[in-house]
GROMACS .gro file of C-alpha atoms in nm:
model
  470
    1VAL     CA    1  -1.190   2.856  -2.063
    2GLN     CA    2  -1.489   2.943  -1.851
    3PRO     CA    3  -1.793   2.728  -1.945
    4PRO     CA    4  -2.115   2.922  -2.017
    5GLU     CA    5  -2.384   2.936  -1.747
    6ARG     CA    6  -2.667   2.830  -1.983
    7PRO     CA    7  -2.710   2.607  -2.291
    8LEU     CA    8  -2.599   2.787  -2.611
    9GLN     CA    9  -2.731   2.791  -2.967
   10ALA     CA   10  -2.514   2.672  -3.258
   11GLU     CA   11  -2.404   3.023  -3.364
   12GLU     CA   12  -2.306   3.109  -3.003
   13TRP     CA   13  -2.088   2.797  -2.980
   14ASN     CA   14  -1.933   2.887  -3.319
   15ARG     CA   15  -1.848   3.239  -3.200
   16LEU     CA   16  -1.683   3.102  -2.884
   17ARG     CA   17  -1.490   2.846  -3.087
   18GLU     CA   18  -1.359   3.109  -3.331
   19SER     CA   19  -1.242   3.335  -3.048
   20PHE     CA   20  -1.045   3.044  -2.897
   21LYS     CA   21  -0.673   3.046  -2.982
   22SER     CA   22  -0.662   2.676  -3.086
   23PRO     CA   23  -1.009   2.610  -3.238
   24GLU     CA   24  -0.919   2.248  -3.328
   25ILE     CA   25  -0.908   2.150  -2.957
   26PHE     CA   26  -1.185   2.387  -2.839
   27GLU     CA   27  -1.444   2.115  -2.761
   28GLU     CA   28  -1.197   1.903  -2.569
   29VAL     CA   29  -1.073   2.196  -2.357
   30MET     CA   30  -1.433   2.312  -2.298
   31PHE     CA   31  -1.542   1.966  -2.176
   32ASN     CA   32  -1.241   1.943  -1.943
   33SER     CA   33  -1.339   2.279  -1.803
   34MET     CA   34  -1.704   2.169  -1.759
   35VAL     CA   35  -1.592   1.864  -1.559
   36ARG     CA   36  -1.367   2.084  -1.344
   37CYS     CA   37  -1.641   2.344  -1.282
   38ASN     CA   38  -1.914   2.076  -1.249
   39SER     CA   39  -2.125   2.255  -1.513
   40SER     CA   40  -2.492   2.186  -1.567
   41ILE     CA   41  -2.565   1.878  -1.780
   42ASP     CA   42  -2.787   2.090  -2.009
   43VAL     CA   43  -2.493   2.314  -2.098
   44ALA     CA   44  -2.275   2.010  -2.179
   45LYS     CA   45  -2.559   1.851  -2.377
   46SER     CA   46  -2.602   2.165  -2.588
   47LEU     CA   47  -2.232   2.144  -2.688
   48LEU     CA   48  -2.267   1.771  -2.771
   49THR     CA   49  -2.571   1.842  -2.989
   50HIS     CA   50  -2.382   2.121  -3.165
   51VAL     CA   51  -2.082   1.891  -3.234
   52ALA     CA   52  -2.311   1.612  -3.363
   53LYS     CA   53  -2.487   1.851  -3.603
   54SER     CA   54  -2.163   2.009  -3.728
   55ASN     CA   55  -1.955   1.690  -3.768
   56GLY     CA   56  -2.219   1.427  -3.824
   57ASP     CA   57  -2.103   1.236  -3.516
   58ILE     CA   58  -1.930   1.276  -3.177
   59ALA     CA   59  -1.570   1.163  -3.120
   60TYR     CA   60  -1.505   0.889  -2.862
   61ASN     CA   61  -1.296   1.112  -2.632
   62LEU     CA   62  -1.574   1.377  -2.613
   63LEU     CA   63  -1.832   1.114  -2.521
   64VAL     CA   64  -1.601   0.992  -2.241
   65LYS     CA   65  -1.561   1.348  -2.107
   66TYR     CA   66  -1.939   1.398  -2.112
   67LEU     CA   67  -1.975   1.061  -1.936
   68ALA     CA   68  -1.730   1.177  -1.665
   69LEU     CA   69  -1.953   1.481  -1.598
   70CYS     CA   70  -2.266   1.258  -1.579
   71VAL     CA   71  -2.095   1.020  -1.334
   72GLN     CA   72  -1.974   1.313  -1.123
   73GLN     CA   73  -2.337   1.428  -1.088
   74GLY     CA   74  -2.501   1.087  -1.061
   75GLN     CA   75  -2.711   1.143  -1.379
   76ILE     CA   76  -2.808   0.779  -1.421
   77SER     CA   77  -3.038   0.802  -1.725
   78GLU     CA   78  -2.773   1.004  -1.910
   79ILE     CA   79  -2.507   0.745  -1.820
   80CYS     CA   80  -2.732   0.471  -1.964
   81ASP     CA   81  -2.792   0.676  -2.281
   82VAL     CA   82  -2.421   0.736  -2.335
   83TYR     CA   83  -2.354   0.365  -2.285
   84ASP     CA   84  -2.620   0.277  -2.546
   85ILE     CA   85  -2.460   0.516  -2.797
   86MET     CA   86  -2.109   0.383  -2.727
   87LYS     CA   87  -2.221   0.021  -2.751
   88ILE     CA   88  -2.361   0.077  -3.098
   89ARG     CA   89  -2.071   0.290  -3.225
   90PHE     CA   90  -1.765   0.115  -3.076
   91ARG     CA   91  -1.704  -0.258  -3.064
   92ILE     CA   92  -1.508  -0.241  -2.739
   93LEU     CA   93  -1.437   0.047  -2.503
   94GLU     CA   94  -1.109   0.124  -2.327
   95SER     CA   95  -1.061   0.092  -1.951
   96GLY     CA   96  -1.129   0.462  -1.874
   97ALA     CA   97  -1.483   0.444  -2.013
   98TYR     CA   98  -1.555   0.113  -1.839
   99ASN     CA   99  -1.429   0.259  -1.509
  100LEU     CA  100  -1.667   0.553  -1.541
  101LEU     CA  101  -1.967   0.342  -1.645
  102ILE     CA  102  -1.917   0.086  -1.367
  103ARG     CA  103  -1.859   0.356  -1.105
  104GLY     CA  104  -2.165   0.556  -1.216
  105LEU     CA  105  -2.404   0.262  -1.238
  106SER     CA  106  -2.289   0.088  -0.919
  107ASN     CA  107  -2.396   0.393  -0.718
  108SER     CA  108  -2.752   0.372  -0.850
  109ASP     CA  109  -3.053   0.143  -0.845
  110GLN     CA  110  -2.923   0.018  -1.184
  111TRP     CA  111  -2.626  -0.138  -1.000
  112ARG     CA  112  -2.677  -0.481  -1.156
  113MET     CA  113  -2.591  -0.328  -1.492
  114ALA     CA  114  -2.247  -0.257  -1.345
  115LEU     CA  115  -2.209  -0.635  -1.288
  116THR     CA  116  -2.297  -0.701  -1.652
  117LEU     CA  117  -2.035  -0.447  -1.757
  118LEU     CA  118  -1.778  -0.612  -1.530
  119GLU     CA  119  -1.842  -0.940  -1.718
  120GLU     CA  120  -1.794  -0.755  -2.046
  121VAL     CA  121  -1.461  -0.609  -1.927
  122LYS     CA  122  -1.339  -0.959  -1.834
  123LYS     CA  123  -1.371  -1.068  -2.198
  124HIS     CA  124  -1.119  -0.806  -2.312
  125MET     CA  125  -0.889  -0.730  -2.018
  126ILE     CA  126  -0.826  -0.783  -1.646
  127PRO     CA  127  -1.073  -0.555  -1.466
  128SER     CA  128  -0.914  -0.288  -1.248
  129ARG     CA  129  -0.930  -0.283  -0.870
  130THR     CA  130  -1.174   0.012  -0.900
  131ASN     CA  131  -1.408  -0.195  -1.122
  132TYR     CA  132  -1.423  -0.473  -0.865
  133GLU     CA  133  -1.452  -0.245  -0.565
  134SER     CA  134  -1.740  -0.043  -0.717
  135CYS     CA  135  -1.935  -0.368  -0.773
  136ILE     CA  136  -1.843  -0.509  -0.430
  137LYS     CA  137  -1.967  -0.194  -0.254
  138ALA     CA  138  -2.287  -0.196  -0.459
  139ALA     CA  139  -2.359  -0.561  -0.370
  140SER     CA  140  -2.277  -0.497   0.000
  141ARG     CA  141  -2.498  -0.188   0.008
  142HIS     CA  142  -2.787  -0.405  -0.112
  143GLN     CA  143  -2.705  -0.671   0.151
  144GLU     CA  144  -2.600  -0.925  -0.113
  145MET     CA  145  -2.298  -1.032   0.089
  146ASN     CA  146  -2.242  -1.367  -0.088
  147LEU     CA  147  -2.209  -1.188  -0.419
  148ALA     CA  148  -1.982  -0.923  -0.264
  149PHE     CA  149  -1.748  -1.189  -0.123
  150GLU     CA  150  -1.749  -1.384  -0.450
  151LEU     CA  151  -1.623  -1.071  -0.630
  152TYR     CA  152  -1.371  -1.004  -0.351
  153HIS     CA  153  -1.217  -1.353  -0.383
  154GLU     CA  154  -1.207  -1.317  -0.760
  155MET     CA  155  -1.022  -0.988  -0.716
  156LEU     CA  156  -0.766  -1.141  -0.476
  157ALA     CA  157  -0.713  -1.431  -0.717
  158LYS     CA  158  -0.613  -1.173  -0.981
  159ASP     CA  159  -0.352  -1.027  -0.739
  160LEU     CA  160  -0.543  -0.700  -0.702
  161VAL     CA  161  -0.476  -0.551  -0.358
  162PRO     CA  162  -0.799  -0.431  -0.191
  163THR     CA  163  -0.817  -0.081  -0.044
  164LEU     CA  164  -0.898  -0.034   0.325
  165ASP     CA  165  -1.211   0.142   0.204
  166VAL     CA  166  -1.363  -0.175   0.054
  167LEU     CA  167  -1.255  -0.390   0.351
  168GLN     CA  168  -1.429  -0.142   0.582
  169ALA     CA  169  -1.746  -0.161   0.366
  170PHE     CA  170  -1.773  -0.536   0.439
  171PHE     CA  171  -1.790  -0.467   0.816
  172GLU     CA  172  -2.023  -0.167   0.770
  173PHE     CA  173  -2.283  -0.350   0.564
  174SER     CA  174  -2.268  -0.685   0.750
  175ARG     CA  175  -2.376  -0.526   1.075
  176GLY     CA  176  -2.648  -0.724   1.252
  177MET     CA  177  -2.652  -1.000   0.988
  178GLU     CA  178  -2.652  -1.367   1.086
  179GLY     CA  179  -2.463  -1.657   0.931
  180ALA     CA  180  -2.158  -1.865   1.016
  181GLN     CA  181  -2.017  -1.830   0.661
  182LEU     CA  182  -2.043  -1.451   0.675
  183GLN     CA  183  -1.862  -1.448   1.011
  184LYS     CA  184  -1.587  -1.669   0.871
  185GLU     CA  185  -1.540  -1.436   0.572
  186LEU     CA  186  -1.504  -1.131   0.801
  187PHE     CA  187  -1.265  -1.315   1.035
  188ASP     CA  188  -1.063  -1.399   0.722
  189ILE     CA  189  -1.038  -1.027   0.639
  190LEU     CA  190  -0.895  -0.969   0.988
  191LEU     CA  191  -0.642  -1.248   0.924
  192TYR     CA  192  -0.562  -1.084   0.589
  193LEU     CA  193  -0.475  -0.766   0.785
  194ARG     CA  194  -0.254  -0.980   1.009
  195ASP     CA  195  -0.074  -1.159   0.726
  196ASN     CA  196  -0.002  -0.835   0.542
  197GLN     CA  197   0.081  -0.630   0.852
  198ILE     CA  198  -0.195  -0.378   0.775
  199TYR     CA  199  -0.312  -0.146   1.051
  200PRO     CA  200  -0.670  -0.017   1.016
  201HIS     CA  201  -0.730   0.353   1.079
  202GLU     CA  202  -0.966   0.469   1.353
  203THR     CA  203  -1.292   0.480   1.150
  204PHE     CA  204  -1.223   0.133   1.006
  205MET     CA  205  -1.148   0.005   1.359
  206GLN     CA  206  -1.483   0.148   1.479
  207SER     CA  207  -1.663  -0.041   1.198
  208ILE     CA  208  -1.494  -0.364   1.311
  209LYS     CA  209  -1.593  -0.299   1.675
  210LEU     CA  210  -1.957  -0.220   1.587
  211TRP     CA  211  -1.982  -0.528   1.364
  212PHE     CA  212  -1.860  -0.760   1.644
  213GLU     CA  213  -2.102  -0.602   1.892
  214SER     CA  214  -2.392  -0.640   1.644
  215ILE     CA  215  -2.349  -1.017   1.584
  216PRO     CA  216  -2.685  -1.168   1.693
  217GLY     CA  217  -2.629  -1.369   2.013
  218GLY     CA  218  -2.252  -1.322   1.985
  219ASN     CA  219  -2.200  -1.134   2.317
  220TRP     CA  220  -1.886  -0.961   2.190
  221ARG     CA  221  -1.765  -0.644   2.364
  222GLY     CA  222  -1.492  -0.413   2.237
  223HIS     CA  223  -1.270  -0.177   2.438
  224LEU     CA  224  -0.996   0.062   2.328
  225THR     CA  225  -0.675   0.023   2.523
  226ASN     CA  226  -0.294   0.047   2.531
  227ILE     CA  227  -0.099  -0.276   2.577
  228LYS     CA  228   0.146  -0.283   2.871
  229ASP     CA  229   0.518  -0.307   2.793
  230SER     CA  230   0.506  -0.666   2.917
  231GLY     CA  231   0.259  -0.746   2.634
  232GLN     CA  232  -0.038  -0.794   2.865
  233CYS     CA  233  -0.378  -0.648   2.767
  234PRO     CA  234  -0.518  -0.445   3.063
  235VAL     CA  235  -0.878  -0.521   2.954
  236CYS     CA  236  -0.879  -0.903   2.932
  237ASN     CA  237  -0.536  -0.975   3.093
  238HIS     CA  238  -0.446  -1.183   2.789
  239GLN     CA  239  -0.075  -1.206   2.700
  240LEU     CA  240  -0.007  -1.104   2.339
  241GLU     CA  241   0.213  -1.310   2.109
  242ASP     CA  242   0.586  -1.278   2.164
  243SER     CA  243   0.766  -1.071   1.900
  244ASP     CA  244   1.066  -1.301   1.897
  245LEU     CA  245   1.094  -1.590   1.655
  246THR     CA  246   1.173  -1.926   1.810
  247GLU     CA  247   1.507  -2.081   1.720
  248GLU     CA  248   1.331  -2.317   1.480
  249GLU     CA  249   1.131  -2.036   1.314
  250TYR     CA  250   1.445  -1.826   1.277
  251ASN     CA  251   1.644  -2.109   1.117
  252ASN     CA  252   1.352  -2.194   0.891
  253LEU     CA  253   1.322  -1.829   0.783
  254SER     CA  254   1.693  -1.775   0.715
  255GLU     CA  255   1.706  -2.096   0.515
  256ARG     CA  256   1.406  -1.990   0.306
  257ILE     CA  257   1.529  -1.633   0.249
  258ILE     CA  258   1.871  -1.755   0.145
  259LYS     CA  259   1.709  -2.014  -0.086
  260ASP     CA  260   1.411  -1.819  -0.228
  261VAL     CA  261   1.534  -1.461  -0.222
  262ILE     CA  262   1.911  -1.464  -0.230
  263HIS     CA  263   1.967  -1.762  -0.458
  264GLY     CA  264   1.625  -1.721  -0.619
  265THR     CA  265   1.558  -1.533  -0.937
  266ASP     CA  266   1.584  -1.175  -0.822
  267THR     CA  267   1.931  -1.132  -0.670
  268PHE     CA  268   2.152  -1.145  -0.972
  269ARG     CA  269   1.945  -0.919  -1.192
  270LYS     CA  270   2.147  -0.624  -1.065
  271THR     CA  271   2.458  -0.788  -0.922
  272SER     CA  272   2.694  -1.052  -1.057
  273PRO     CA  273   2.738  -1.396  -0.894
  274GLN     CA  274   3.110  -1.312  -0.856
  275GLU     CA  275   3.034  -0.994  -0.660
  276PHE     CA  276   2.790  -1.175  -0.435
  277GLU     CA  277   3.041  -1.452  -0.367
  278ALA     CA  278   3.304  -1.190  -0.275
  279PHE     CA  279   3.049  -1.034  -0.038
  280GLN     CA  280   2.971  -1.370   0.126
  281THR     CA  281   3.343  -1.432   0.188
  282PHE     CA  282   3.377  -1.078   0.328
  283VAL     CA  283   3.084  -1.136   0.570
  284GLU     CA  284   3.189  -1.487   0.679
  285ASN     CA  285   3.535  -1.357   0.776
  286ARG     CA  286   3.392  -1.082   0.996
  287LEU     CA  287   3.078  -1.231   1.157
  288PRO     CA  288   2.879  -1.153   1.365
  289PHE     CA  289   2.754  -0.794   1.322
  290ASP     CA  290   2.511  -0.618   1.557
  291ILE     CA  291   2.365  -0.376   1.300
  292VAL     CA  292   2.374  -0.379   0.918
  293ILE     CA  293   2.313  -0.042   0.748
  294ASP     CA  294   2.191   0.029   0.396
  295GLY     CA  295   2.437   0.316   0.346
  296LEU     CA  296   2.294   0.467   0.029
  297ASN     CA  297   1.938   0.459   0.162
  298VAL     CA  298   2.036   0.626   0.492
  299SER     CA  299   2.251   0.886   0.314
  300HIS     CA  300   1.938   1.034   0.151
  301ILE     CA  301   1.746   1.086   0.475
  302LYS     CA  302   1.791   1.466   0.480
  303PRO     CA  303   1.793   1.583   0.118
  304ARG     CA  304   1.947   1.925   0.186
  305ARG     CA  305   2.258   1.787   0.359
  306MET     CA  306   2.568   1.622   0.221
  307GLN     CA  307   2.496   1.251   0.184
  308CYS     CA  308   2.813   1.147   0.371
  309GLU     CA  309   2.710   1.368   0.668
  310ASN     CA  310   2.373   1.190   0.694
  311LEU     CA  311   2.549   0.855   0.695
  312PHE     CA  312   2.815   0.982   0.937
  313ASP     CA  313   2.544   1.085   1.190
  314ALA     CA  314   2.380   0.743   1.167
  315VAL     CA  315   2.708   0.552   1.204
  316ASN     CA  316   2.814   0.769   1.499
  317PHE     CA  317   2.493   0.709   1.689
  318LEU     CA  318   2.468   0.340   1.615
  319ALA     CA  319   2.834   0.278   1.703
  320LYS     CA  320   2.771   0.386   2.064
  321GLY     CA  321   2.790   0.098   2.308
  322ASN     CA  322   3.054  -0.070   2.088
  323ALA     CA  323   2.799  -0.214   1.844
  324ARG     CA  324   2.965  -0.391   1.551
  325LEU     CA  325   2.842  -0.222   1.234
  326LEU     CA  326   2.847  -0.324   0.870
  327VAL     CA  327   2.768  -0.049   0.618
  328LEU     CA  328   2.671  -0.149   0.266
  329GLY     CA  329   2.804   0.119   0.034
  330ARG     CA  330   2.859   0.180  -0.335
  331LYS     CA  331   3.190   0.227  -0.514
  332HIS     CA  332   3.108   0.586  -0.610
  333MET     CA  333   3.123   0.678  -0.238
  334LEU     CA  334   3.500   0.629  -0.255
  335ILE     CA  335   3.545   0.900  -0.518
  336ASN     CA  336   3.598   1.239  -0.352
  337SER     CA  337   3.296   1.454  -0.452
  338SER     CA  338   3.061   1.724  -0.322
  339ASN     CA  339   2.847   1.452  -0.155
  340TRP     CA  340   3.121   1.212  -0.050
  341LYS     CA  341   3.419   1.373   0.130
  342ARG     CA  342   3.722   1.142   0.154
  343GLU     CA  343   3.815   1.245   0.511
  344ILE     CA  344   3.459   1.184   0.642
  345MET     CA  345   3.452   0.843   0.470
  346LYS     CA  346   3.790   0.755   0.630
  347GLU     CA  347   3.663   0.851   0.975
  348MET     CA  348   3.351   0.635   0.932
  349GLN     CA  349   3.564   0.338   0.824
  350ASN     CA  350   3.732   0.348   1.167
  351LYS     CA  351   3.392   0.290   1.331
  352ALA     CA  352   3.233   0.034   1.098
  353ASP     CA  353   3.313  -0.232   0.840
  354PHE     CA  354   3.226  -0.116   0.487
  355PHE     CA  355   3.152  -0.325   0.180
  356PHE     CA  356   3.142  -0.123  -0.144
  357ALA     CA  357   2.934  -0.286  -0.417
  358GLU     CA  358   2.921  -0.190  -0.786
  359ASN     CA  359   2.707   0.117  -0.848
  360ILE     CA  360   2.441  -0.083  -1.032
  361SER     CA  361   2.404  -0.350  -0.764
  362GLU     CA  362   2.081  -0.405  -0.573
  363ASP     CA  363   2.176  -0.418  -0.206
  364ASP     CA  364   1.864  -0.561  -0.038
  365ALA     CA  365   1.993  -0.916  -0.082
  366PHE     CA  366   2.329  -0.814   0.070
  367LEU     CA  367   2.144  -0.653   0.363
  368LEU     CA  368   1.931  -0.962   0.431
  369TYR     CA  369   2.221  -1.203   0.396
  370ALA     CA  370   2.453  -1.019   0.638
  371THR     CA  371   2.176  -0.963   0.895
  372LEU     CA  372   2.052  -1.323   0.894
  373ARG     CA  373   2.403  -1.473   0.901
  374SER     CA  374   2.485  -1.261   1.208
  375GLY     CA  375   2.214  -1.428   1.417
  376LYS     CA  376   1.890  -1.343   1.594
  377HIS     CA  377   2.024  -1.036   1.777
  378CYS     CA  378   2.130  -0.849   1.459
  379LYS     CA  379   1.922  -0.548   1.348
  380PHE     CA  380   1.922  -0.372   1.010
  381VAL     CA  381   1.870  -0.009   0.907
  382THR     CA  382   1.685   0.095   0.592
  383ARG     CA  383   1.383   0.303   0.500
  384ASP     CA  384   1.293   0.046   0.234
  385PHE     CA  385   1.004  -0.192   0.309
  386LEU     CA  386   1.159  -0.494   0.137
  387ARG     CA  387   0.819  -0.573  -0.017
  388ASP     CA  388   0.960  -0.735  -0.331
  389HIS     CA  389   1.146  -0.992  -0.125
  390LYS     CA  390   0.841  -1.082   0.078
  391ALA     CA  391   0.669  -1.155  -0.253
  392CYS     CA  392   0.951  -1.395  -0.356
  393LEU     CA  393   0.894  -1.613  -0.050
  394SER     CA  394   0.721  -1.933  -0.142
  395ASN     CA  395   0.444  -1.970   0.117
  396SER     CA  396   0.228  -1.758   0.343
  397LEU     CA  397   0.376  -1.895   0.668
  398THR     CA  398   0.727  -1.788   0.558
  399ARG     CA  399   0.592  -1.449   0.450
  400HIS     CA  400   0.434  -1.409   0.795
  401LEU     CA  401   0.763  -1.502   0.966
  402PHE     CA  402   0.950  -1.259   0.741
  403ARG     CA  403   0.719  -0.972   0.836
  404LYS     CA  404   0.742  -1.066   1.206
  405TRP     CA  405   1.121  -1.078   1.187
  406GLN     CA  406   1.120  -0.745   1.000
  407ARG     CA  407   0.902  -0.581   1.268
  408GLY     CA  408   1.145  -0.688   1.539
  409HIS     CA  409   1.469  -0.615   1.351
  410GLN     CA  410   1.424  -0.316   1.121
  411ILE     CA  411   1.538   0.015   1.264
  412ALA     CA  412   1.352   0.297   1.098
  413PHE     CA  413   1.391   0.666   1.156
  414SER     CA  414   1.234   0.978   1.013
  415PRO     CA  415   1.414   1.273   0.854
  416SER     CA  416   1.275   1.512   1.119
  417SER     CA  417   1.542   1.422   1.370
  418ILE     CA  418   1.786   1.151   1.282
  419LYS     CA  419   1.984   1.215   1.602
  420MET     CA  420   1.692   1.206   1.840
  421VAL     CA  421   1.525   0.899   1.690
  422LEU     CA  422   1.842   0.694   1.663
  423SER     CA  423   1.949   0.770   2.020
  424VAL     CA  424   1.598   0.684   2.140
  425PHE     CA  425   1.624   0.353   1.958
  426ILE     CA  426   1.947   0.268   2.140
  427GLN     CA  427   1.779   0.331   2.477
  428GLN     CA  428   1.446   0.165   2.396
  429PRO     CA  429   1.442  -0.203   2.310
  430ALA     CA  430   1.182  -0.313   2.053
  431PHE     CA  431   0.842  -0.429   2.182
  432SER     CA  432   0.846  -0.766   2.349
  433TYR     CA  433   0.505  -0.845   2.193
  434ASP     CA  434   0.414  -0.871   1.827
  435CYS     CA  435   0.220  -0.577   1.685
  436VAL     CA  436  -0.027  -0.744   1.447
  437VAL     CA  437  -0.392  -0.853   1.456
  438GLN     CA  438  -0.416  -1.165   1.673
  439THR     CA  439  -0.687  -1.394   1.809
  440THR     CA  440  -0.738  -1.678   2.056
  441GLY     CA  441  -1.089  -1.758   1.933
  442ASP     CA  442  -1.278  -1.577   2.209
  443THR     CA  443  -1.057  -1.265   2.200
  444TRP     CA  444  -0.928  -1.046   1.917
  445HIS     CA  445  -0.659  -0.781   1.954
  446ILE     CA  446  -0.634  -0.530   1.671
  447PRO     CA  447  -0.367  -0.256   1.659
  448TYR     CA  448  -0.495   0.061   1.485
  449LYS     CA  449  -0.375   0.403   1.374
  450ASP     CA  450  -0.532   0.739   1.454
  451TYR     CA  451  -0.577   0.834   1.091
  452PHE     CA  452  -0.562   0.689   0.741
  453GLU     CA  453  -0.210   0.664   0.595
  454GLY     CA  454  -0.208   0.644   0.217
  455LYS     CA  455   0.136   0.488   0.204
  456TYR     CA  456   0.234   0.162   0.364
  457SER     CA  457   0.418   0.231   0.689
  458TYR     CA  458   0.622   0.020   0.928
  459ARG     CA  459   0.561   0.266   1.214
  460VAL     CA  460   0.394   0.047   1.471
  461PRO     CA  461   0.073   0.179   1.633
  462ARG     CA  462   0.045   0.212   2.011
  463LYS     CA  463  -0.336   0.189   2.029
  464TRP     CA  464  -0.531  -0.135   2.038
  465LEU     CA  465  -0.889  -0.258   2.014
  466CYS     CA  466  -0.952  -0.553   2.249
  467ILE     CA  467  -1.265  -0.755   2.167
  468GLN     CA  468  -1.373  -1.040   2.391
  469GLN     CA  469  -1.667  -1.277   2.394
  470LYS     CA  470  -1.842  -1.292   2.728
   0.00000   0.00000   0.00000
């Protein structure tokens, strides 16, 4: 449906409605179309008026669609009017309407009304990340940084994960502002990036650099650089943290993973204790392995090829140099089928040990157990990020060690060229330095990516921002 260019009279709306093939949903379809075409508010208002006169009132869903158009165009007085109508007519609103109202108001000089609405939402439900972030950005934009950080901490306490966009806003709007507490809060955001292995994109990195350089009397200077293979920064000559865990850290981590993750609550949801015991016996009799492979995960790397061929390529490449391999498979791989050819499976079993779990089993716990029991040198192959398991770990230090261990031990490759990337991995040892945000107090080193990546990625950036205090 193409919305009209000008406001219509009642009889014109009636004619349009009658010519529409499903008149009962005409208004709804017309409003959707107005939002899509960004129609004039006057045109939308003329339809609302017509509906109110014909039906005696306006349905909730039509008011929300009209509200969406007002928010899209920043029509603040209209947003306030719609809110007044809704407040009188409906005892509570659902999250979609609150999202629109908070987003619309927070971008205006009526932004404090958005805070009032946020309080109202809290009475009925947990506010969404968008609700919090709209209010945080509004407070930051008006230089009310204490309020912005208060909302940010409240959001974290509710386990809402902030977007890079809102983290960047803190650095943008704090530029040139004084205050030890403010500095501490922003340093804490950098440590949050470190703890969660988050790499800022280039525009976010620039905001961090400009904020440091704007700190009154701070004498900070930032330079973009590439770290040498030895882990030394060419700008300040500082040696970055080693990527290897110490013996003590490694033992501490394996103990915790085996306790919290493997014998914790999540392992046996999709595997039986008997199966896991059989696996442990299997591993203990064959230790140590050099590389543990999540067979099912790797078999899907190129969707248009037979799954056993994908796995065969990976096993062939990783078996070079006499590496001892363990492949975690599923029982269905042993049944001759279009994806799993018996002769290819037999050939692979000459090059690697295979453990075939039940088809419903969850193999992350198997992967972690076999890798950790094999010792510090053992690597593992999966395209999974193992995020759930990090969440099971009981404290932030262990989570940090887990991520650090994962960075140094997870082999990842992309579908574009399984052969090339795997062979490159064999020739190139992992970085000797740890690729996360790090500080010594008077220096900060921040790895960053060229562009924003919507999805979490374990591809490690090669570019760094070095910031030092003169």
